Short mmCIF file of C-alpha atoms in Angstrom, two decimals:
data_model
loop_
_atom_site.label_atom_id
_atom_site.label_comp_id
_atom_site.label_asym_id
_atom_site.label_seq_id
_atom_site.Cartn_x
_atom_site.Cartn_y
_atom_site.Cartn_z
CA UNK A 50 -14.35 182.98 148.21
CA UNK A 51 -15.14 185.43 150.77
CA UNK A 52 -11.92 185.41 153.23
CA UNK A 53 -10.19 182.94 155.20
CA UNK A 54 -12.42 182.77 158.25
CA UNK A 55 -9.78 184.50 162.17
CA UNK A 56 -8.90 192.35 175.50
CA UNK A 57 -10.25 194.69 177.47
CA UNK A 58 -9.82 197.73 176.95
CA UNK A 59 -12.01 200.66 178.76
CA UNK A 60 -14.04 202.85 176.09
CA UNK A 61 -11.77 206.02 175.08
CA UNK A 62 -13.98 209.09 175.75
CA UNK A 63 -12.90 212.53 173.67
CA UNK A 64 -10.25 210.62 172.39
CA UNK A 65 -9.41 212.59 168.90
CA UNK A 66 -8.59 210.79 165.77
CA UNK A 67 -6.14 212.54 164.02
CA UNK A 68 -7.18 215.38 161.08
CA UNK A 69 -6.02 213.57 158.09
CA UNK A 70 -6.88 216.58 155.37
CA UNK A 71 -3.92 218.49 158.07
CA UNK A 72 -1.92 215.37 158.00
CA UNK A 73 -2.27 215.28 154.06
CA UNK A 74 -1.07 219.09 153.76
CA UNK A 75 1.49 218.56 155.66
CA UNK A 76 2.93 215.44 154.45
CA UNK A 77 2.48 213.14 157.13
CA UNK A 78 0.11 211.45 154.80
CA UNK A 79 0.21 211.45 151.45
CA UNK A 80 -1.73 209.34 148.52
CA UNK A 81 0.75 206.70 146.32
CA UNK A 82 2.04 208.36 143.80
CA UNK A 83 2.02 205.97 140.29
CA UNK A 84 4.60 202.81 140.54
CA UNK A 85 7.65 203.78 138.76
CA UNK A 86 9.66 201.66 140.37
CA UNK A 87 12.77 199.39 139.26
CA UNK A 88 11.98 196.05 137.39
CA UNK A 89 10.61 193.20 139.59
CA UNK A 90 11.36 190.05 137.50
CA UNK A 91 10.25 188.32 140.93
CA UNK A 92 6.93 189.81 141.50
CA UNK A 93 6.61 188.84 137.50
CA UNK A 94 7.19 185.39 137.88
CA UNK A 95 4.75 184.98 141.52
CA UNK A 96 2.22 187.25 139.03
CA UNK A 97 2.59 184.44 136.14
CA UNK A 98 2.31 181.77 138.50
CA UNK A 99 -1.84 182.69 138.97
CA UNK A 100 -2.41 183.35 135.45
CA UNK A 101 -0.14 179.62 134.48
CA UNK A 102 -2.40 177.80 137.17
CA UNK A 103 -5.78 179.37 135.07
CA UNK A 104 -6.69 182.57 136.23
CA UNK A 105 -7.45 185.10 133.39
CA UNK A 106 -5.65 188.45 134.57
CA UNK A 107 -4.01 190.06 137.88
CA UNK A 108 -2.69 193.41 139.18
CA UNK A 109 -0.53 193.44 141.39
CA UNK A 110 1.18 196.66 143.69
CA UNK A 111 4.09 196.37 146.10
CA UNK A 112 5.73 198.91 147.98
CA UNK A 113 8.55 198.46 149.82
CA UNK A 114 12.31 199.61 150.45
CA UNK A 115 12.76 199.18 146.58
CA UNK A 116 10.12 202.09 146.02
CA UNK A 117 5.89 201.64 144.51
CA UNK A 118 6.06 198.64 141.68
CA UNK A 119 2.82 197.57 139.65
CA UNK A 120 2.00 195.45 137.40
CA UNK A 121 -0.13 192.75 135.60
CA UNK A 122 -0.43 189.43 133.52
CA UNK A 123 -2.66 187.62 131.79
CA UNK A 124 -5.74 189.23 129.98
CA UNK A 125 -8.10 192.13 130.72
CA UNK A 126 -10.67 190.53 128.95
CA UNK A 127 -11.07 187.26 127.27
CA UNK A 128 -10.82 186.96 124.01
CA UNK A 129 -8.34 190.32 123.05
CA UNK A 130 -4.44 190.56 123.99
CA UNK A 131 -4.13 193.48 126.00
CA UNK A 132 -3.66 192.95 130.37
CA UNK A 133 -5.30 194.42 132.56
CA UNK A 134 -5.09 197.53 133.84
CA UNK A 135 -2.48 197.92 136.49
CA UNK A 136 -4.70 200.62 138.93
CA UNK A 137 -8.26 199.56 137.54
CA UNK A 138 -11.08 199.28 139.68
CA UNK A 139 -12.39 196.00 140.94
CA UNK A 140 -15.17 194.50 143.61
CA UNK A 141 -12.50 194.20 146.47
CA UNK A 142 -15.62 191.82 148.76
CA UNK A 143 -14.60 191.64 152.52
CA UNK A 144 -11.11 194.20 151.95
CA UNK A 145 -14.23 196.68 152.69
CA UNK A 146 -14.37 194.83 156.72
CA UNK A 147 -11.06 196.80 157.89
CA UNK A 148 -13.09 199.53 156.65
CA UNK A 149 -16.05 199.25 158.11
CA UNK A 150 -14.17 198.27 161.68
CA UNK A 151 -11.72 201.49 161.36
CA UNK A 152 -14.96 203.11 161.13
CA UNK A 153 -16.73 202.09 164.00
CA UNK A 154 -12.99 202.64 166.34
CA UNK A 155 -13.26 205.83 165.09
CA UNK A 156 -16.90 206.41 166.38
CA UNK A 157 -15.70 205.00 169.94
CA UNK A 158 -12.42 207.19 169.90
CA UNK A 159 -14.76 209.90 169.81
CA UNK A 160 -16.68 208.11 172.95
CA UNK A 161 -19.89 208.12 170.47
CA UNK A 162 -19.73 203.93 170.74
CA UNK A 163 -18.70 201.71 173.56
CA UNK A 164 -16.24 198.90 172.36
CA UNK A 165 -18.41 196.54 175.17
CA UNK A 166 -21.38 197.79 175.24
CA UNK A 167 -24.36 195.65 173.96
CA UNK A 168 -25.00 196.29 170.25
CA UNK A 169 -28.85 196.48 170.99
CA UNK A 170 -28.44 199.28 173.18
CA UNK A 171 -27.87 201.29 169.47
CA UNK A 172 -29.68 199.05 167.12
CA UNK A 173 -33.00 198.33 169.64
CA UNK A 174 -35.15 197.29 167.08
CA UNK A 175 -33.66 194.67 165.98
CA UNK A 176 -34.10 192.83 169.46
CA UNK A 177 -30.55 191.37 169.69
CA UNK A 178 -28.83 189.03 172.50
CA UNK A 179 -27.89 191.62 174.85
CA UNK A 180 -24.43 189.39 175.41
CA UNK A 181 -23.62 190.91 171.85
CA UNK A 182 -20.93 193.70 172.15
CA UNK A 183 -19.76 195.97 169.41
CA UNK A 184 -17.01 194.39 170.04
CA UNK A 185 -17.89 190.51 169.18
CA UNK A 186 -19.44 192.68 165.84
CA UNK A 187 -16.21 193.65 164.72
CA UNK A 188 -14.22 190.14 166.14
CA UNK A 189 -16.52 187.72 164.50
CA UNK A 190 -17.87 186.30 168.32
CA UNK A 191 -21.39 187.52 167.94
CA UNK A 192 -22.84 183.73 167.36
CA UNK A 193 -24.56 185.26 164.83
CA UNK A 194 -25.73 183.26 161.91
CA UNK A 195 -24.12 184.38 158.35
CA UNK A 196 -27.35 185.48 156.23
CA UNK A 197 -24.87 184.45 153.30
CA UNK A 198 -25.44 180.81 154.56
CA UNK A 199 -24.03 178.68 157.39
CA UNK A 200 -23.36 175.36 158.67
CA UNK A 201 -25.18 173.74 161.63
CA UNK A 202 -22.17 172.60 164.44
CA UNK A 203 -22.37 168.82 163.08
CA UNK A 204 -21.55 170.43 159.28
CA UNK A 205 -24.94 170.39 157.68
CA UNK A 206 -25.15 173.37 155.64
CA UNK A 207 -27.90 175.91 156.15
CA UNK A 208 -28.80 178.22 153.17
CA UNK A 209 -29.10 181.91 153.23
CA UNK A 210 -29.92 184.74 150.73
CA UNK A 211 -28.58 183.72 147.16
CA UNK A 212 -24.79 184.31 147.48
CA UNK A 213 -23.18 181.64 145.23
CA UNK A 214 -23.37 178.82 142.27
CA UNK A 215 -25.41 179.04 139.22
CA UNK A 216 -28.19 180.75 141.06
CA UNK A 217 -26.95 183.44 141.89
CA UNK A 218 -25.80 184.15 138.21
CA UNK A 219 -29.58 184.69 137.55
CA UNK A 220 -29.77 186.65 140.63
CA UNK A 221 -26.89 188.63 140.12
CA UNK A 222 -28.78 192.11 139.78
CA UNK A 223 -31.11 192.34 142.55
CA UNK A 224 -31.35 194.32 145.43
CA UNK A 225 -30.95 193.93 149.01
CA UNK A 226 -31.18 196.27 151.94
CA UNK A 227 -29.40 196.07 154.86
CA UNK A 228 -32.33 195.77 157.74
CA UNK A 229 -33.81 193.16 155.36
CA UNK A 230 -30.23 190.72 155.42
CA UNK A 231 -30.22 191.34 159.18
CA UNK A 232 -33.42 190.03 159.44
CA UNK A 233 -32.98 187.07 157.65
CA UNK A 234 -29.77 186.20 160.19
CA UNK A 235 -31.95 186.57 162.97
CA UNK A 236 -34.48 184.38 161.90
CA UNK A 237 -32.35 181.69 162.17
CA UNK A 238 -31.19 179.72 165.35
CA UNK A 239 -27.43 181.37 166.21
CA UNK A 240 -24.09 179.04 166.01
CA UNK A 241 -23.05 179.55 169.29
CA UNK A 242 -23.56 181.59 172.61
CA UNK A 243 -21.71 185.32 172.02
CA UNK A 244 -18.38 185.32 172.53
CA UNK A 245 -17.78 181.55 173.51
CA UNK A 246 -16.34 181.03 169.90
CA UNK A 247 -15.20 182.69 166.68
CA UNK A 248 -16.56 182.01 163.23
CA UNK A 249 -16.32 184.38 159.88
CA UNK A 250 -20.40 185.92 159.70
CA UNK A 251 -21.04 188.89 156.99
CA UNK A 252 -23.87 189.43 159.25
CA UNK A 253 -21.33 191.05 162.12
CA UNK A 254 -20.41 193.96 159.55
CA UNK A 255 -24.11 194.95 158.38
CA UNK A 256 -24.95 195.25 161.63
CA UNK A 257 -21.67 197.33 161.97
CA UNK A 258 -22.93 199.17 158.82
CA UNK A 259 -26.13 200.33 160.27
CA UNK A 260 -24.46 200.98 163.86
CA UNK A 261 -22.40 203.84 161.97
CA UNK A 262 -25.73 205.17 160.15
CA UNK A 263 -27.63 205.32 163.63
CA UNK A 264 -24.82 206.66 165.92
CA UNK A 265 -23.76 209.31 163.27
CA UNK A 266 -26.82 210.04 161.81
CA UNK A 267 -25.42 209.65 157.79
CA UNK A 268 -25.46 207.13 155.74
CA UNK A 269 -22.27 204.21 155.40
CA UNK A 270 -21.10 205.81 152.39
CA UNK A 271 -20.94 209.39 153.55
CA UNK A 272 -19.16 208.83 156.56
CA UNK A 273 -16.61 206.55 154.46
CA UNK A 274 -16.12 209.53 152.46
CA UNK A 275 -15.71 211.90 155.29
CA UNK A 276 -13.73 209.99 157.00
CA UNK A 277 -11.62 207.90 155.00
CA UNK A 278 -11.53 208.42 151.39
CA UNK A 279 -11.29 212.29 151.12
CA UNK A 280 -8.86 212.75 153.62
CA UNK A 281 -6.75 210.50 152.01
CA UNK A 282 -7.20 211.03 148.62
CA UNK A 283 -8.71 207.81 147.57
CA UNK A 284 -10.60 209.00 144.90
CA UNK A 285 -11.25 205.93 142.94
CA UNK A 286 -12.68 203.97 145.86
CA UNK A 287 -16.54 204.04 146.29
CA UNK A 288 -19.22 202.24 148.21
CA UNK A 289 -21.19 201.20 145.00
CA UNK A 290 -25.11 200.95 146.60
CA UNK A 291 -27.29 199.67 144.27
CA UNK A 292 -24.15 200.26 141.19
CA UNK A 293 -23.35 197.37 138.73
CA UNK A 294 -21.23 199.08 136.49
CA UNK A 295 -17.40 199.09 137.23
CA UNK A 296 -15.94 202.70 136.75
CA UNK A 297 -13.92 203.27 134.19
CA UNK A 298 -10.59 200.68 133.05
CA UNK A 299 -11.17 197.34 134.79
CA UNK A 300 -10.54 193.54 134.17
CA UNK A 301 -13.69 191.68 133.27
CA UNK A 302 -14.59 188.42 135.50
CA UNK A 303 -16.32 185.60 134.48
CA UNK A 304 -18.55 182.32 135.44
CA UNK A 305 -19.24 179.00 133.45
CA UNK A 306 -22.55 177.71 133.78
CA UNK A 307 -24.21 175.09 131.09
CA UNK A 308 -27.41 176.34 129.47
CA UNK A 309 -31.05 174.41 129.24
CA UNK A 310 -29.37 172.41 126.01
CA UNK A 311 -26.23 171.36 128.04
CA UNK A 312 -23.64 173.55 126.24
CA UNK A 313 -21.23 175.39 128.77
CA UNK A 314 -21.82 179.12 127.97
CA UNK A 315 -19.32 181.76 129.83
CA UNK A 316 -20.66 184.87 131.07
CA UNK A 317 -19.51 188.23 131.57
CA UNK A 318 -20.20 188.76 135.37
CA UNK A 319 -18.05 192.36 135.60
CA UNK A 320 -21.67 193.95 136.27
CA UNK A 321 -23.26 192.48 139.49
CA UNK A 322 -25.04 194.10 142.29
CA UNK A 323 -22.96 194.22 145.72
CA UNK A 324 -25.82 195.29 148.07
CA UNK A 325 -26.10 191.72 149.21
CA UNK A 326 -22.80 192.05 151.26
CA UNK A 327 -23.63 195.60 152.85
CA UNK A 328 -20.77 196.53 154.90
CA UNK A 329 -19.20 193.35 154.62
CA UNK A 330 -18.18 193.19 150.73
CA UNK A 331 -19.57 196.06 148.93
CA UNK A 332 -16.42 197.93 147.59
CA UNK A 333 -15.33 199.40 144.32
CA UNK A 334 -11.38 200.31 144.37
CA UNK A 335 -7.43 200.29 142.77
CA UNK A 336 -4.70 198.62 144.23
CA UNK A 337 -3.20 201.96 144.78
CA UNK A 338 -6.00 203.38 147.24
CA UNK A 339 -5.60 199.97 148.85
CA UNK A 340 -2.40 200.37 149.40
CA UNK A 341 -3.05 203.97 150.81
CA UNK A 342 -5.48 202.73 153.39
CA UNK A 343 -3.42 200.02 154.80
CA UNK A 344 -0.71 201.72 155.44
CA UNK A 345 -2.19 204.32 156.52
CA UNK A 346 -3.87 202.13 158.84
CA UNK A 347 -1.02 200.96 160.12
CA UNK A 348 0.93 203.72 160.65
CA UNK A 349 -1.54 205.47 163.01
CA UNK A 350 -2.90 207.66 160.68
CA UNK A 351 -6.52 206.54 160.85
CA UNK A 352 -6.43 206.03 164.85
CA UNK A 353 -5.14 206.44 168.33
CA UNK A 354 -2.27 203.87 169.40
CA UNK A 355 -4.47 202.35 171.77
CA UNK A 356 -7.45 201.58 169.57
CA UNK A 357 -5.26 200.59 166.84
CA UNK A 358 -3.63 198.44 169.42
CA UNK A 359 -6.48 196.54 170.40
CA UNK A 360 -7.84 196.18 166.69
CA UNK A 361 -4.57 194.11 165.52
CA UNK A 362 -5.40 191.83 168.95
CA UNK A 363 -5.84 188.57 167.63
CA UNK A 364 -8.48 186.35 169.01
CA UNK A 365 -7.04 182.80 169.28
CA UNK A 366 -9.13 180.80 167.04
CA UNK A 367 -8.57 182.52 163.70
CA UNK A 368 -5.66 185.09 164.46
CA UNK A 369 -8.38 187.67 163.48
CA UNK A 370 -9.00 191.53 165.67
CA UNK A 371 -11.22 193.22 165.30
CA UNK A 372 -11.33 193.71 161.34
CA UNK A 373 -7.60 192.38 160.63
CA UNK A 374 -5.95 188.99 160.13
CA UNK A 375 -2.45 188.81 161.58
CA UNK A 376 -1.10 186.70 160.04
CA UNK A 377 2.55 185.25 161.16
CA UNK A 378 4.40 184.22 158.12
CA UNK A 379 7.64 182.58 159.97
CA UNK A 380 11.22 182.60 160.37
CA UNK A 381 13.05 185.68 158.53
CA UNK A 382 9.22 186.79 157.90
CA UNK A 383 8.10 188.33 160.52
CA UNK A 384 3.93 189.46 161.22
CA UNK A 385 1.53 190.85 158.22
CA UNK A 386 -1.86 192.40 159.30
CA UNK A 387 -4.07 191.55 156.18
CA UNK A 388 -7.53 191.40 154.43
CA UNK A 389 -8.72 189.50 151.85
CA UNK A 390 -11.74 189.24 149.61
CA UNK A 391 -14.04 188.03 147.01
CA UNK A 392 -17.19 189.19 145.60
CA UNK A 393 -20.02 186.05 144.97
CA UNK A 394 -17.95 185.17 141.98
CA UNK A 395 -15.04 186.03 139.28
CA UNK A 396 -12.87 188.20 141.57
CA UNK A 397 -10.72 188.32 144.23
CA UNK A 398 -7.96 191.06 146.05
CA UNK A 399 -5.23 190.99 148.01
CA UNK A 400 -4.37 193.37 150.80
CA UNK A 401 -1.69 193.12 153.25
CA UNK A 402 0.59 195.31 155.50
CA UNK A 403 3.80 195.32 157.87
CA UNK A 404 3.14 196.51 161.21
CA UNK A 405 4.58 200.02 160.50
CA UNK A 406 2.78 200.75 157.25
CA UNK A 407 5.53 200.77 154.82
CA UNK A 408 5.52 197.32 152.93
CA UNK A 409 2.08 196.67 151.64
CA UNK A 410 0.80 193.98 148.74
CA UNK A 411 -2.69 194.71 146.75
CA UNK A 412 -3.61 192.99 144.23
CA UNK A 413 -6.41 191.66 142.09
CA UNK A 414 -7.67 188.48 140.32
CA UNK A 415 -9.70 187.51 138.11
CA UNK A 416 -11.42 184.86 136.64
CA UNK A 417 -13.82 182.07 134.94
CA UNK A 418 -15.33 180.98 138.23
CA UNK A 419 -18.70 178.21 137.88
CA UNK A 420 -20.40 176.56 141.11
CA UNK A 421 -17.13 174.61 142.32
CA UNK A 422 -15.11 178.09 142.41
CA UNK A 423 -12.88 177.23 139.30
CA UNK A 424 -9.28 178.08 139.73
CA UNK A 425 -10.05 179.63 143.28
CA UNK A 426 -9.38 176.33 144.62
CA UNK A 427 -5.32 177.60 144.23
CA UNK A 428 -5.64 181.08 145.82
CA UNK A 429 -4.35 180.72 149.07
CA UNK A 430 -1.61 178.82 147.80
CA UNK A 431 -0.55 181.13 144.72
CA UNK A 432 -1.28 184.10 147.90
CA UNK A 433 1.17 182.43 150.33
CA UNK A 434 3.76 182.08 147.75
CA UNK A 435 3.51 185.97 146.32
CA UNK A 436 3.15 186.95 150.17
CA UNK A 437 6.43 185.70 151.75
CA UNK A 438 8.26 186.91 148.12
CA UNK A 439 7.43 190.45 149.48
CA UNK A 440 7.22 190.04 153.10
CA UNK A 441 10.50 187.60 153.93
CA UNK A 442 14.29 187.94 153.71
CA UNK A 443 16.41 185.76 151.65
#
């Protein structure tokens, strides 16, 4: 369940992005403190309503005029009583593209990156389609074909690395590195001529990934932590690597398979290996630090008005910028700027935003996925649902 599939602007040279360990001391920024807000039968209810339609646990995080509210349902593991955790860490998947894109803005508010310049003038060895911007990268127009598997323009599905279905539950540990998933993408004929169309490719944000390491010279994990998650204090948010093991308090996922006698069997998929989505889904975090980044996204806290600007741009197709959904939700609504996201299996996150930063939604799911997705086949409409409880008037 990796997301819901969806400008010119001249490159900013010397174009600082604002000191966030200043902005931190001096309040301008600061990390969410622990819900202790006032009780939300609603939110209750919208949180029951996943766990009633067969998904095992969920935490859930709202703040909003009404102050920081958490809280969860269901189990944190099956089998005992108690719920999960409401600020344990989960595998977020593709919450970690807004990320990766804020990121890359950052490098080209600094004039280090051009936002139209051809990706292979950084990454030459990789012998791209010189049409490909760093843009089209971060807007999902590169063409590019997903390494996680794709379908041909009359529907016939083309397989990638192991990303899904009962294979990938025997797979679940191994170890991919980022130049070798690139490589598989390009092996493969592309969907479409860059930026004549739009479609949803993890391949876009590994090539991001290693754009970051080569223009910056450090790897995609230190620069997230210089960047991002010290100056705002996201300390349980990490880019896991080659890690399996969820830190500390968590909710435990799941996935059905049968065994060589026939007999369903569930299996305890909380450990799994993330390096397959490098860039693209490879994220350890809380609902708090979520909700930290997104509205301090949003805000302006993480970049100048202008890039931030042309990052919440939709493209036409799929309403997505360059790393953001936006997302109109209607009358009395108004416009959310969101990410979602899944790992392979067993979990999924929430993560939306008003335009000014100060109503967000994370959340977390989990549960006992098999090949056909398992409950996941009611996300989007339990999501839409919880979304325009927090998001609409009335």
């Amino acid at each position: 369940m990796t997301t819901q599939p969806p400008s010119a602007i001249k490159v900013l040279r010397r174009v600082a992005v604002p000191t966030l360990a200043a902005a931190l001391l001096t309040g301008a920024v600061a990390p969410a403190a622990s819900a202790a807000g006032p009780d939300r039968p609603e939110l209750q209810k919208a949180m029951q309503a996943f766990v009633d339609a067969g998904f095992s646990g969920m935490q859930l995080r709202v703040h909003d005029e009404q102050g920081d509210w958490a809280g969860s349902a269901g189990v944190r593991k099956l089998g005992q009583s108690a719920k999960p955790p409401t600020n344990g860490r989960f595998w977020t998947g593709s919450v970690i593209k807004p990320f990766t894109a804020t990121l890359v803005l950052q490098l080209v508010a600094e004039g280090k990156i051009g936002l139209d310049v051809p990706v292979a003038d950084y990454l030459p060895e990789f012998g791209l389609d010189r049409r490909i911007t760093v843009r089209m990268l971060l807007q999902h127009t590169s063409g590019l074909f997903n390494y996680t598997g794709d379908s041909d323009p009359d529907g016939k599905w083309v397989p990638g690395i192991t990303a899904n279905g009962d294979a990938w539950l025997a797979d679940r540990f191994r170890s991919y590195q980022p130049e070798e998933l690139i490589r598989l993408a390009l092996s493969k004929t592309p969907r479409f001529e860059p930026g004549t169309d739009q479609k949803y490719t993890n391949t876009n944000y590994t090539l991001a990934l290693l754009l970051i390491e080569k223009v910056s010279g450090r790897s995609y994990a230190e620069e997230m932590k210089r960047r991002i998650l010290r100056p705002l204090g996201m300390t349980a948010t990490v880019v896991p690597g080659d890690r399996t093991q969820l830190p500390g308090p968590h909710a435990h996922g799941y996935y059905r398979i049968k065994d060589a006698a026939g007999k369903w069997k569930t299996v305890d998929i909380s450990r799994q290996n993330l390096s397959l989505l490098a860039g693209a889904g490879d994220l350890i975090s809380t609902t708090q630090d979520l909700h930290t980044f997104i509205s301090a996204l949003n805000s302006g806290k993480l970049l100048p008005a202008p890039l931030l600007t042309e990052m919440r741009k939709p493209h036409s197709k799929m309403g997505y910028g360059l790393g953001l959904f936006v997302q109109d939700l209607g009358p009395n609504c108004g416009t959310v700027y969101q990410h979602n996201g899944s790992p392979p299996h067993g979990y999924g996150t929430l993560m939306y935003s008003s335009p000014d930063g100060k109503t967000t939604l994370t959340a977390s799911v989990t549960w006992v996925d098999e090949a056909t997705r398992g409950p996941a086949k009611d996300f989007q409409k339990l999501t839409d649902t919880l979304v325009k409880q927090v998001f609409c008037d009335g």
